[in-house]
């Protein structure tokens, strides 16, 4: 089930980042063991009651001129409208209702997406309520008073947000057609690839709520199997600012990765892997998706017999946090190796959902432990009691040990490599959970 996406939109200094950080809590810290995954705090996972969702901060606007503020707010609102299932529109009780708030409210109203109007900096619900009521004039529903800095009113706000989430069970669960997202920097050829892969058989999946009006999921039949390609709309208007453009494509990537089983990361062969490619790849890796790296425009590269190997080594070096990813060198223009993409998608889906019997798994782990002794600390040695697989998509393993602190990251990586040697798992990350158990339990 894809996590719903919630976006925060608002003028400068209304407290978007404060709200974002307060909701994201400690969860936002970057996973320490993945070199290469740096990221701005653009998105975070949030849990409320039994709901999990992804929150996106659409970015700060800091210019002085009123016109620039409004045009950038429109752009922010557009990102939110395109990618989010629910939008939090944040306003400031201290600054009161502003002209630009009304203009953005019009845009949000026309989007027909659920919008929660949240009035921030309400330090005293008794004293400030008269000022909160002023925001009824925006005509987008009841204002919800909060104080992001004191974390007041979050319960009421989140209750309203989750009301709009799709039912956790139901039709979506039944459609187990593999969903494939194609992500990458602007202009790398994402739409052209989807068009080529869909060939003449473009069947537009109905305009499901949550799909943007200019990005349509496409169902394709290839070799008697169905696939759904998640198409993220490109930038509607060319932004001149590189940071805006990058932030926009990262926000877009987060939204499509959430819905996908397999993520195709497109890279331009003539440019090699850029820092932004690494950020976008990091999102798919963190989410435990099946991953295929497609190096496009391969026909534009001068080659000898070593070229492919050299390119692959360079890609693996920069994307060192995902050594398991499959790499394909393709040309959308000439159609080179496009047939191989479906084969690779099938293999990656199979690996991402593979289950290993506990007995076989423990044999592999015992063998690995015999070959390389587990670490010790002050005379105490790590003991591994047993290992079991608890989930798929991605394959997730629990390892029961005597002392958690003895299980170094490098030893987990060693066990992962042995498991991969035995079962393949190409194209999918593996997740390990370390649990402590006393010896006599």
CSV table of C-alpha atoms in Angstrom, one decimal:
chain,number,residue,atom,x,y,z
A,1,UNK,CA,0.0,0.0,0.0
A,2,UNK,CA,1.5,3.4,-1.0
A,3,UNK,CA,1.8,5.9,1.8
A,4,UNK,CA,-0.3,9.0,1.4
A,5,UNK,CA,1.7,12.2,0.7
A,6,UNK,CA,0.9,15.3,2.7
A,7,UNK,CA,2.4,18.7,1.6
A,8,UNK,CA,2.8,21.9,3.5
A,9,UNK,CA,2.3,25.2,1.7
A,10,UNK,CA,2.5,28.8,3.0
A,11,UNK,CA,4.0,32.2,2.9
A,12,UNK,CA,7.5,33.0,4.3
A,13,UNK,CA,7.9,33.0,8.0
A,14,UNK,CA,4.5,31.4,8.8
A,15,UNK,CA,6.4,28.5,10.4
A,16,UNK,CA,6.4,25.8,7.7
A,17,UNK,CA,9.8,24.4,8.7
A,18,UNK,CA,8.9,24.5,12.4
A,19,UNK,CA,5.8,22.5,11.8
A,20,UNK,CA,7.6,20.1,9.5
A,21,UNK,CA,10.4,19.4,12.0
A,22,UNK,CA,8.0,19.1,14.9
A,23,UNK,CA,5.9,16.5,13.0
A,24,UNK,CA,9.0,14.7,11.6
A,25,UNK,CA,10.5,14.5,15.1
A,26,UNK,CA,13.7,12.5,15.4
A,27,UNK,CA,12.9,10.3,12.4
A,28,UNK,CA,14.3,12.8,10.0
A,29,UNK,CA,18.0,12.1,10.7
A,30,UNK,CA,19.8,10.6,7.7
A,31,UNK,CA,20.5,6.9,7.9
A,32,UNK,CA,24.1,6.9,9.0
A,33,UNK,CA,25.3,3.8,7.1
A,34,UNK,CA,24.4,5.0,3.6
A,35,UNK,CA,27.3,7.1,2.3
A,36,UNK,CA,26.1,9.1,-0.7
A,37,UNK,CA,22.6,9.7,0.5
A,38,UNK,CA,22.6,13.3,1.6
A,39,UNK,CA,19.4,15.1,1.4
A,40,UNK,CA,17.8,18.4,2.3
A,41,UNK,CA,15.0,18.0,4.7
A,42,UNK,CA,12.4,17.9,2.0
A,43,UNK,CA,10.5,14.9,3.1
A,44,UNK,CA,10.0,12.7,6.2
A,45,UNK,CA,8.0,9.8,7.4
A,46,UNK,CA,5.4,10.6,10.0
A,47,UNK,CA,3.2,8.2,12.0
A,48,UNK,CA,0.0,9.2,13.6
A,49,UNK,CA,-2.1,6.7,15.5
A,50,UNK,CA,-2.1,3.7,13.0
A,51,UNK,CA,-1.4,5.9,9.9
A,52,UNK,CA,1.9,6.3,8.2
A,53,UNK,CA,2.4,9.0,5.7
A,54,UNK,CA,5.1,11.0,3.9
A,55,UNK,CA,5.3,14.7,4.5
A,56,UNK,CA,6.8,17.1,2.1
A,57,UNK,CA,7.9,20.6,2.8
A,58,UNK,CA,7.4,22.5,-0.4
A,59,UNK,CA,10.2,25.0,0.4
A,60,UNK,CA,10.8,28.4,1.8
A,61,UNK,CA,10.2,31.6,0.0
A,62,UNK,CA,12.4,34.5,1.1
A,63,UNK,CA,12.4,37.3,-1.5
A,64,UNK,CA,11.2,40.8,-0.6
A,65,UNK,CA,9.1,41.8,-3.5
A,66,UNK,CA,5.4,40.9,-3.1
A,67,UNK,CA,5.2,39.8,-6.8
A,68,UNK,CA,8.0,37.3,-6.4
A,69,UNK,CA,6.5,35.9,-3.2
A,70,UNK,CA,3.2,35.4,-4.9
A,71,UNK,CA,4.6,33.7,-8.0
A,72,UNK,CA,6.8,31.4,-5.9
A,73,UNK,CA,3.9,30.6,-3.7
A,74,UNK,CA,1.9,29.7,-6.8
A,75,UNK,CA,4.7,27.4,-7.8
A,76,UNK,CA,4.8,25.8,-4.4
A,77,UNK,CA,1.1,25.3,-4.4
A,78,UNK,CA,1.3,23.7,-7.8
A,79,UNK,CA,3.9,21.2,-6.6
A,80,UNK,CA,1.6,20.4,-3.7
A,81,UNK,CA,-1.4,20.1,-5.9
A,82,UNK,CA,0.4,17.8,-8.3
A,83,UNK,CA,2.0,15.5,-5.8
A,84,UNK,CA,0.1,15.5,-2.6
A,85,UNK,CA,-3.0,13.5,-1.5
A,86,UNK,CA,-3.7,16.1,1.2
A,87,UNK,CA,-2.4,19.7,1.5
A,88,UNK,CA,-1.8,21.6,4.7
A,89,UNK,CA,-2.2,25.4,4.0
A,90,UNK,CA,-0.3,27.2,6.8
A,91,UNK,CA,-1.2,30.8,7.7
A,92,UNK,CA,0.0,33.0,10.5
A,93,UNK,CA,-2.4,34.4,13.1
A,94,UNK,CA,0.1,37.2,14.1
A,95,UNK,CA,0.4,38.5,10.5
A,96,UNK,CA,-3.3,38.0,9.9
A,97,UNK,CA,-5.0,37.4,6.5
A,98,UNK,CA,-2.8,38.6,3.6
A,99,UNK,CA,-3.6,39.2,0.0
A,100,UNK,CA,-1.3,36.4,-1.2
A,101,UNK,CA,-3.0,33.9,1.2
A,102,UNK,CA,-6.3,34.6,-0.7
A,103,UNK,CA,-4.7,34.1,-4.1
A,104,UNK,CA,-3.1,30.8,-3.2
A,105,UNK,CA,-6.4,29.7,-1.5
A,106,UNK,CA,-8.2,30.2,-4.9
A,107,UNK,CA,-5.7,28.0,-6.6
A,108,UNK,CA,-5.9,25.3,-3.9
A,109,UNK,CA,-9.7,25.4,-4.0
A,110,UNK,CA,-9.8,24.9,-7.8
A,111,UNK,CA,-7.5,21.9,-7.5
A,112,UNK,CA,-10.2,19.8,-5.8
A,113,UNK,CA,-7.6,18.3,-3.5
A,114,UNK,CA,-8.4,18.1,0.2
A,115,UNK,CA,-6.9,21.2,1.9
A,116,UNK,CA,-6.6,21.6,5.7
A,117,UNK,CA,-6.4,25.3,6.6
A,118,UNK,CA,-4.0,25.5,9.6
A,119,UNK,CA,-3.5,28.8,11.5
A,120,UNK,CA,-0.1,28.8,13.2
A,121,UNK,CA,1.3,30.7,16.2
A,122,UNK,CA,-1.9,30.5,18.3
A,123,UNK,CA,-0.2,30.4,21.7
A,124,UNK,CA,-3.5,30.8,23.6
A,125,UNK,CA,-6.6,29.2,22.2
A,126,UNK,CA,-8.8,31.4,24.5
A,127,UNK,CA,-7.1,34.7,23.6
A,128,UNK,CA,-6.5,34.2,19.8
A,129,UNK,CA,-9.6,32.5,18.6
A,130,UNK,CA,-11.3,35.8,17.3
A,131,UNK,CA,-8.2,36.3,15.1
A,132,UNK,CA,-8.4,32.6,13.9
A,133,UNK,CA,-12.0,33.1,12.7
A,134,UNK,CA,-10.8,35.8,10.3
A,135,UNK,CA,-9.4,33.0,8.1
A,136,UNK,CA,-12.9,31.7,7.5
A,137,UNK,CA,-12.9,34.5,4.8
A,138,UNK,CA,-10.6,32.3,2.7
A,139,UNK,CA,-13.5,30.0,2.0
A,140,UNK,CA,-11.6,26.8,2.3
A,141,UNK,CA,-13.2,25.3,5.4
A,142,UNK,CA,-12.7,25.5,9.1
A,143,UNK,CA,-9.4,26.9,10.3
A,144,UNK,CA,-7.5,24.6,12.7
A,145,UNK,CA,-5.5,26.5,15.3
A,146,UNK,CA,-2.0,25.2,16.2
A,147,UNK,CA,1.3,26.4,17.7
A,148,UNK,CA,4.1,24.6,15.8
A,149,UNK,CA,6.7,25.8,18.3
A,150,UNK,CA,4.8,24.6,21.4
A,151,UNK,CA,3.2,21.6,19.5
A,152,UNK,CA,-0.3,22.6,20.5
A,153,UNK,CA,-3.3,21.5,18.5
A,154,UNK,CA,-1.4,18.8,16.5
A,155,UNK,CA,-4.0,16.1,17.4
A,156,UNK,CA,-6.9,18.0,15.9
A,157,UNK,CA,-4.9,18.9,12.8
A,158,UNK,CA,-3.7,15.3,12.2
A,159,UNK,CA,-7.1,13.9,12.8
A,160,UNK,CA,-8.4,16.1,9.9
A,161,UNK,CA,-5.5,15.2,7.7
A,162,UNK,CA,-5.9,11.4,8.1
A,163,UNK,CA,-9.7,11.7,7.4
A,164,UNK,CA,-8.8,12.2,3.7
A,165,UNK,CA,-6.5,9.2,3.4
A,166,UNK,CA,-7.8,6.4,1.1
A,167,UNK,CA,-9.1,3.4,3.0
A,168,UNK,CA,-6.3,1.2,4.2
A,169,UNK,CA,-8.0,-1.9,2.7
A,170,UNK,CA,-10.1,-2.2,-0.4
A,171,UNK,CA,-9.6,-2.2,-4.2
A,172,UNK,CA,-6.0,-0.9,-4.2
A,173,UNK,CA,-4.9,-4.0,-2.3
A,174,UNK,CA,-6.3,-6.4,-4.8
A,175,UNK,CA,-4.5,-4.9,-7.8
A,176,UNK,CA,-1.2,-6.6,-7.6
A,177,UNK,CA,-0.1,-5.5,-11.1
A,178,UNK,CA,3.6,-4.5,-10.8
A,179,UNK,CA,3.9,-0.7,-10.6
A,180,UNK,CA,7.0,0.9,-12.1
A,181,UNK,CA,8.1,4.5,-11.6
A,182,UNK,CA,10.6,6.1,-13.9
A,183,UNK,CA,12.5,8.8,-12.0
A,184,UNK,CA,15.5,11.0,-12.8
A,185,UNK,CA,16.5,14.6,-13.5
A,186,UNK,CA,14.5,16.7,-15.8
A,187,UNK,CA,15.2,16.1,-19.5
A,188,UNK,CA,16.8,12.7,-19.1
A,189,UNK,CA,14.2,11.1,-21.3
A,190,UNK,CA,11.7,9.7,-18.8
A,191,UNK,CA,8.5,10.3,-20.8
A,192,UNK,CA,10.1,9.1,-24.0
A,193,UNK,CA,11.1,5.8,-22.3
A,194,UNK,CA,7.6,5.3,-21.0
A,195,UNK,CA,6.2,6.0,-24.4
A,196,UNK,CA,8.6,3.5,-26.0
A,197,UNK,CA,7.9,0.8,-23.4
A,198,UNK,CA,4.2,1.3,-23.8
A,199,UNK,CA,4.4,1.2,-27.6
A,200,UNK,CA,1.1,1.4,-29.3
A,201,UNK,CA,-0.6,-0.2,-26.4
A,202,UNK,CA,-1.0,2.9,-24.3
A,203,UNK,CA,-4.0,2.2,-22.1
A,204,UNK,CA,-4.6,5.1,-19.9
A,205,UNK,CA,-5.5,4.0,-16.4
A,206,UNK,CA,-8.6,6.0,-15.3
A,207,UNK,CA,-8.0,9.4,-13.7
A,208,UNK,CA,-7.6,7.9,-10.2
A,209,UNK,CA,-7.9,10.4,-7.4
A,210,UNK,CA,-4.4,11.4,-6.5
A,211,UNK,CA,-2.9,11.1,-10.0
A,212,UNK,CA,-2.2,14.6,-11.3
A,213,UNK,CA,-4.2,15.9,-14.2
A,214,UNK,CA,-1.2,15.8,-16.5
A,215,UNK,CA,0.4,12.7,-15.3
A,216,UNK,CA,-1.4,9.5,-16.0
A,217,UNK,CA,-0.6,6.0,-14.9
A,218,UNK,CA,-0.5,3.7,-17.9
A,219,UNK,CA,-1.3,0.0,-18.0
A,220,UNK,CA,0.7,-2.0,-20.5
A,221,UNK,CA,0.5,-5.7,-21.6
A,222,UNK,CA,3.8,-7.2,-22.6
A,223,UNK,CA,4.4,-10.9,-23.2
A,224,UNK,CA,1.0,-11.7,-21.6
A,225,UNK,CA,1.8,-9.8,-18.5
A,226,UNK,CA,0.4,-6.5,-17.2
A,227,UNK,CA,2.5,-3.6,-15.9
A,228,UNK,CA,1.5,-0.2,-14.7
A,229,UNK,CA,3.9,2.7,-15.4
A,230,UNK,CA,3.6,5.6,-13.0
A,231,UNK,CA,4.2,8.8,-15.0
A,232,UNK,CA,5.2,11.9,-13.1
A,233,UNK,CA,4.4,15.1,-14.9
A,234,UNK,CA,7.3,17.2,-16.0
A,235,UNK,CA,7.7,20.8,-14.9
A,236,UNK,CA,4.8,22.8,-16.2
A,237,UNK,CA,6.9,25.9,-16.5
A,238,UNK,CA,10.6,26.2,-16.8
A,239,UNK,CA,12.0,27.5,-13.5
A,240,UNK,CA,15.1,29.6,-13.9
A,241,UNK,CA,16.4,28.7,-10.6
A,242,UNK,CA,18.4,25.5,-10.5
A,243,UNK,CA,17.6,24.8,-6.8
A,244,UNK,CA,13.8,25.1,-7.5
A,245,UNK,CA,14.1,22.7,-10.4
A,246,UNK,CA,16.1,20.2,-8.3
A,247,UNK,CA,13.8,20.5,-5.3
A,248,UNK,CA,10.8,20.0,-7.6
A,249,UNK,CA,12.1,16.8,-9.2
A,250,UNK,CA,13.0,15.4,-5.8
A,251,UNK,CA,9.5,16.1,-4.5
A,252,UNK,CA,8.1,14.5,-7.6
A,253,UNK,CA,10.4,11.5,-7.2
A,254,UNK,CA,9.3,10.9,-3.5
A,255,UNK,CA,5.7,10.9,-4.6
A,256,UNK,CA,6.2,8.4,-7.4
A,257,UNK,CA,8.5,6.1,-5.5
A,258,UNK,CA,5.9,5.8,-2.8
A,259,UNK,CA,3.4,4.2,-5.2
A,260,UNK,CA,5.9,1.9,-7.1
A,261,UNK,CA,7.2,-1.6,-6.6
A,262,UNK,CA,10.1,-1.1,-9.0
A,263,UNK,CA,11.9,2.2,-9.6
A,264,UNK,CA,13.8,2.8,-12.8
A,265,UNK,CA,16.5,5.5,-12.2
A,266,UNK,CA,17.4,7.1,-15.5
A,267,UNK,CA,20.9,8.6,-15.9
A,268,UNK,CA,22.3,10.5,-18.8
A,269,UNK,CA,25.3,8.5,-20.2
A,270,UNK,CA,26.9,11.7,-21.5
A,271,UNK,CA,26.8,13.3,-18.1
A,272,UNK,CA,27.5,10.4,-15.8
A,273,UNK,CA,25.9,10.2,-12.3
A,274,UNK,CA,25.3,13.7,-10.8
A,275,UNK,CA,24.8,14.6,-7.2
A,276,UNK,CA,21.1,15.0,-7.9
A,277,UNK,CA,20.9,11.5,-9.4
A,278,UNK,CA,22.5,10.2,-6.2
A,279,UNK,CA,19.8,12.0,-4.1
A,280,UNK,CA,17.0,10.7,-6.2
A,281,UNK,CA,18.5,7.1,-6.1
A,282,UNK,CA,18.8,7.5,-2.3
A,283,UNK,CA,15.0,8.0,-2.0
A,284,UNK,CA,14.3,4.7,-3.8
A,285,UNK,CA,17.0,2.9,-1.7
A,286,UNK,CA,15.6,4.2,1.6
A,287,UNK,CA,12.1,3.1,0.6
A,288,UNK,CA,13.4,-0.5,0.0
A,289,UNK,CA,12.1,-0.6,-3.6
A,290,UNK,CA,13.3,-2.8,-6.4
A,291,UNK,CA,15.9,-0.7,-8.4
A,292,UNK,CA,17.0,-0.7,-12.0
A,293,UNK,CA,19.5,1.9,-13.2
A,294,UNK,CA,19.0,2.7,-16.9
A,295,UNK,CA,21.9,4.6,-18.5
A,296,UNK,CA,20.2,6.4,-21.4
A,297,UNK,CA,21.8,7.9,-24.6
A,298,UNK,CA,24.3,5.0,-24.7
A,299,UNK,CA,24.4,5.4,-28.5
A,300,UNK,CA,26.0,8.9,-28.0
A,301,UNK,CA,29.1,7.5,-26.3
A,302,UNK,CA,32.3,6.6,-28.2
A,303,UNK,CA,33.1,3.0,-27.2
A,304,UNK,CA,35.8,0.4,-27.1
A,305,UNK,CA,35.6,-3.0,-25.4
A,306,UNK,CA,36.2,-1.6,-22.0
A,307,UNK,CA,33.8,1.4,-22.1
A,308,UNK,CA,30.8,-0.4,-20.5
A,309,UNK,CA,32.9,-1.8,-17.6
A,310,UNK,CA,34.5,1.6,-16.9
A,311,UNK,CA,31.1,3.3,-16.8
A,312,UNK,CA,29.6,0.6,-14.6
A,313,UNK,CA,32.5,0.9,-12.1
A,314,UNK,CA,32.1,4.7,-12.0
A,315,UNK,CA,28.3,4.4,-11.4
A,316,UNK,CA,28.8,1.7,-8.7
A,317,UNK,CA,31.4,3.9,-7.0
A,318,UNK,CA,29.1,7.0,-6.7
A,319,UNK,CA,26.0,4.9,-5.9
A,320,UNK,CA,28.0,2.8,-3.4
A,321,UNK,CA,25.1,2.6,-1.0
A,322,UNK,CA,23.2,0.4,-3.5
A,323,UNK,CA,25.6,-2.2,-4.9
A,324,UNK,CA,22.7,-4.6,-5.6
A,325,UNK,CA,21.0,-2.4,-8.2
A,326,UNK,CA,20.8,-3.8,-11.8
A,327,UNK,CA,22.4,-1.6,-14.4
A,328,UNK,CA,21.2,-1.4,-18.1
A,329,UNK,CA,22.8,0.6,-20.8
A,330,UNK,CA,20.1,1.7,-23.2
A,331,UNK,CA,19.1,4.2,-25.9
A,332,UNK,CA,15.5,5.3,-25.9
A,333,UNK,CA,16.2,7.0,-29.3
A,334,UNK,CA,17.5,3.9,-31.1
A,335,UNK,CA,15.5,1.4,-29.0
A,336,UNK,CA,18.8,-0.3,-28.0
A,337,UNK,CA,18.2,-2.9,-25.2
A,338,UNK,CA,14.7,-1.7,-24.3
A,339,UNK,CA,13.4,-5.3,-24.5
A,340,UNK,CA,15.7,-6.2,-21.7
A,341,UNK,CA,14.0,-3.7,-19.4
A,342,UNK,CA,10.9,-5.9,-19.0
A,343,UNK,CA,13.0,-9.0,-18.3
A,344,UNK,CA,14.9,-7.1,-15.6
A,345,UNK,CA,11.7,-5.7,-14.1
A,346,UNK,CA,10.3,-9.3,-13.8
A,347,UNK,CA,13.5,-10.5,-12.2
A,348,UNK,CA,13.7,-7.6,-9.7
A,349,UNK,CA,10.0,-8.0,-8.7
A,350,UNK,CA,10.7,-11.7,-8.0
A,351,UNK,CA,13.7,-10.9,-5.9
A,352,UNK,CA,11.9,-8.1,-4.0
A,353,UNK,CA,9.2,-10.6,-3.0
A,354,UNK,CA,11.4,-13.7,-2.5
A,355,UNK,CA,10.9,-15.7,0.7
A,356,UNK,CA,13.7,-17.9,2.1
A,357,UNK,CA,12.9,-20.9,4.4
A,358,UNK,CA,14.1,-20.4,7.9
A,359,UNK,CA,16.1,-23.6,7.9
A,360,UNK,CA,18.0,-22.8,4.7
A,361,UNK,CA,18.6,-19.3,5.9
A,362,UNK,CA,20.1,-20.4,9.2
A,363,UNK,CA,22.4,-22.9,7.4
A,364,UNK,CA,23.8,-20.0,5.3
A,365,UNK,CA,24.3,-17.8,8.4
A,366,UNK,CA,25.9,-20.6,10.5
A,367,UNK,CA,28.3,-21.3,7.6
A,368,UNK,CA,29.1,-17.5,7.4
A,369,UNK,CA,29.8,-17.4,11.1
A,370,UNK,CA,32.1,-20.4,10.9
A,371,UNK,CA,34.1,-18.7,8.1
A,372,UNK,CA,34.4,-15.4,9.9
A,373,UNK,CA,34.1,-15.2,13.6
A,374,UNK,CA,31.7,-12.6,14.9
A,375,UNK,CA,33.2,-9.5,16.6
A,376,UNK,CA,34.1,-9.4,20.3
A,377,UNK,CA,34.3,-6.5,22.7
A,378,UNK,CA,36.2,-6.6,26.1
A,379,UNK,CA,36.2,-10.4,25.9
A,380,UNK,CA,32.5,-10.8,25.1
A,381,UNK,CA,31.7,-12.4,21.8
A,382,UNK,CA,28.6,-11.8,19.6
A,383,UNK,CA,26.4,-14.9,19.4
A,384,UNK,CA,23.9,-15.3,16.7
A,385,UNK,CA,21.0,-17.6,17.8
A,386,UNK,CA,19.0,-17.7,14.7
A,387,UNK,CA,17.7,-15.7,11.7
A,388,UNK,CA,14.3,-15.5,10.2
A,389,UNK,CA,12.6,-13.6,7.3
A,390,UNK,CA,9.7,-11.6,8.5
A,391,UNK,CA,8.6,-9.6,5.4
A,392,UNK,CA,9.0,-9.0,1.7
A,393,UNK,CA,9.2,-5.8,-0.5
A,394,UNK,CA,12.0,-5.5,0.6
A,395,UNK,CA,13.0,-8.9,2.0
A,396,UNK,CA,13.4,-8.2,5.8
A,397,UNK,CA,15.3,-10.4,8.2
A,398,UNK,CA,15.4,-10.5,12.0
A,399,UNK,CA,18.7,-11.7,13.5
A,400,UNK,CA,18.4,-12.8,17.2
A,401,UNK,CA,21.7,-12.2,19.1
A,402,UNK,CA,23.0,-12.2,22.7
A,403,UNK,CA,24.1,-8.5,22.7
A,404,UNK,CA,22.9,-6.0,20.2
A,405,UNK,CA,25.8,-3.6,20.7
A,406,UNK,CA,28.2,-6.3,19.5
A,407,UNK,CA,26.6,-6.5,16.1
A,408,UNK,CA,28.7,-4.1,14.1
A,409,UNK,CA,27.4,-2.6,10.9
A,410,UNK,CA,30.3,-4.2,9.0
A,411,UNK,CA,29.3,-7.7,10.2
A,412,UNK,CA,25.7,-7.1,9.1
A,413,UNK,CA,27.1,-6.2,5.7
A,414,UNK,CA,29.2,-9.3,5.7
A,415,UNK,CA,26.1,-11.5,6.5
A,416,UNK,CA,24.1,-9.6,3.8
A,417,UNK,CA,26.8,-10.4,1.2
A,418,UNK,CA,26.8,-14.1,2.1
A,419,UNK,CA,23.0,-14.2,1.9
A,420,UNK,CA,23.2,-12.5,-1.5
A,421,UNK,CA,25.8,-15.0,-2.7
A,422,UNK,CA,23.4,-17.8,-1.8
A,423,UNK,CA,20.1,-16.4,-3.1
A,424,UNK,CA,20.9,-13.6,-5.6
A,425,UNK,CA,18.5,-10.9,-4.6
A,426,UNK,CA,19.7,-8.7,-7.4
A,427,UNK,CA,17.9,-5.4,-7.8
A,428,UNK,CA,16.5,-5.2,-4.3
A,429,UNK,CA,17.8,-3.9,-1.0
A,430,UNK,CA,17.6,-6.2,2.1
A,431,UNK,CA,16.6,-5.0,5.5
A,432,UNK,CA,18.1,-6.4,8.8
A,433,UNK,CA,16.6,-6.0,12.2
A,434,UNK,CA,18.8,-7.0,15.2
A,435,UNK,CA,17.0,-8.3,18.3
A,436,UNK,CA,18.4,-9.2,21.6
A,437,UNK,CA,17.5,-12.5,23.3
A,438,UNK,CA,18.9,-13.8,26.5
A,439,UNK,CA,20.6,-17.2,26.2
A,440,UNK,CA,18.1,-19.1,28.4
A,441,UNK,CA,15.0,-17.7,26.7
